[in-house]
């Protein structure tokens, strides 16, 4: 797992796999979420990528934060 954080603007990035899917998680502020036109609870399928927005860590700032999760299934070799 890779984890990066910038507390000054409440942004975090996590990259991990669970053995079935690869995941990229961006934890962003409410204003950043609105700036890109996303809403809490939103789910979208973008080809092979699934996007979902969930409530993140409320301790980061008083307005709360949101986790933008991008997931894709791991390609399985059929050899």
Short mmCIF file of C-alpha atoms in Angstrom, two decimals:
data_model
loop_
_atom_site.label_atom_id
_atom_site.label_comp_id
_atom_site.label_asym_id
_atom_site.label_seq_id
_atom_site.Cartn_x
_atom_site.Cartn_y
_atom_site.Cartn_z
CA UNK A 1 0.00 0.00 0.00
CA UNK A 2 1.14 3.54 -0.79
CA UNK A 3 -0.09 6.42 1.38
CA UNK A 4 0.58 10.14 0.84
CA UNK A 5 -0.92 13.03 2.82
CA UNK A 6 -0.89 16.81 2.77
CA UNK A 7 -2.58 18.07 5.93
CA UNK A 8 -2.53 21.72 4.85
CA UNK A 9 -5.20 21.10 2.21
CA UNK A 10 -6.67 17.88 3.68
CA UNK A 11 -5.70 15.74 0.69
CA UNK A 12 -4.68 12.11 1.05
CA UNK A 13 -3.87 9.50 -1.60
CA UNK A 14 -3.92 5.74 -0.98
CA UNK A 15 -3.17 3.03 -3.53
CA UNK A 16 -3.71 -0.64 -2.68
CA UNK A 17 -4.97 -3.97 -3.96
CA UNK A 18 -7.18 -6.48 -2.21
CA UNK A 19 -6.23 -9.31 -4.58
CA UNK A 20 -9.41 -8.90 -6.63
CA UNK A 21 -9.34 -5.17 -7.45
CA UNK A 22 -6.80 -2.35 -7.53
CA UNK A 23 -7.94 0.78 -5.67
CA UNK A 24 -6.96 4.45 -5.77
CA UNK A 25 -8.49 6.49 -2.94
CA UNK A 26 -8.33 10.30 -2.95
CA UNK A 27 -9.51 11.90 0.28
CA UNK A 28 -10.53 15.46 -0.52
CA UNK A 29 -12.36 18.39 1.03
CA UNK A 30 -15.99 19.16 0.30
CA UNK A 31 -14.99 22.18 -1.81
CA UNK A 32 -12.65 20.03 -3.94
CA UNK A 33 -15.42 17.48 -4.43
CA UNK A 34 -17.83 20.18 -5.58
CA UNK A 35 -15.20 21.75 -7.86
CA UNK A 36 -15.09 18.59 -9.98
CA UNK A 37 -18.87 18.12 -9.98
CA UNK A 38 -19.06 15.05 -7.72
CA UNK A 39 -21.57 14.42 -4.93
CA UNK A 40 -21.48 12.27 -1.77
CA UNK A 41 -22.94 8.82 -2.43
CA UNK A 42 -22.30 9.05 -6.17
CA UNK A 43 -21.45 5.86 -8.10
CA UNK A 44 -20.39 5.75 -11.75
CA UNK A 45 -19.05 3.06 -14.04
CA UNK A 46 -16.43 4.47 -16.38
CA UNK A 47 -15.60 1.54 -18.64
CA UNK A 48 -13.53 -0.86 -16.52
CA UNK A 49 -13.22 1.71 -13.71
CA UNK A 50 -15.81 2.10 -10.93
CA UNK A 51 -15.98 5.50 -9.20
CA UNK A 52 -17.70 6.00 -5.86
CA UNK A 53 -17.80 8.88 -3.40
CA UNK A 54 -18.10 8.18 0.32
CA UNK A 55 -17.91 10.27 3.49
CA UNK A 56 -14.28 10.33 4.60
CA UNK A 57 -12.51 11.26 7.83
CA UNK A 58 -14.44 14.04 9.59
CA UNK A 59 -11.47 14.73 11.88
CA UNK A 60 -9.42 16.21 9.01
CA UNK A 61 -11.37 19.46 9.01
CA UNK A 62 -14.63 20.81 10.38
CA UNK A 63 -16.38 20.50 7.01
CA UNK A 64 -15.46 16.82 6.77
CA UNK A 65 -13.80 15.11 3.87
CA UNK A 66 -14.82 12.69 1.17
CA UNK A 67 -13.17 9.59 -0.24
CA UNK A 68 -13.23 9.39 -4.02
CA UNK A 69 -12.57 5.70 -4.75
CA UNK A 70 -11.52 4.43 -8.17
CA UNK A 71 -11.49 0.63 -8.50
CA UNK A 72 -10.77 -1.81 -11.30
CA UNK A 73 -10.70 -5.57 -11.43
CA UNK A 74 -7.26 -7.15 -11.67
CA UNK A 75 -6.69 -8.73 -15.07
CA UNK A 76 -6.48 -12.51 -14.79
CA UNK A 77 -4.20 -14.36 -17.18
CA UNK A 78 -5.90 -17.23 -19.02
CA UNK A 79 -2.67 -18.98 -20.08
#
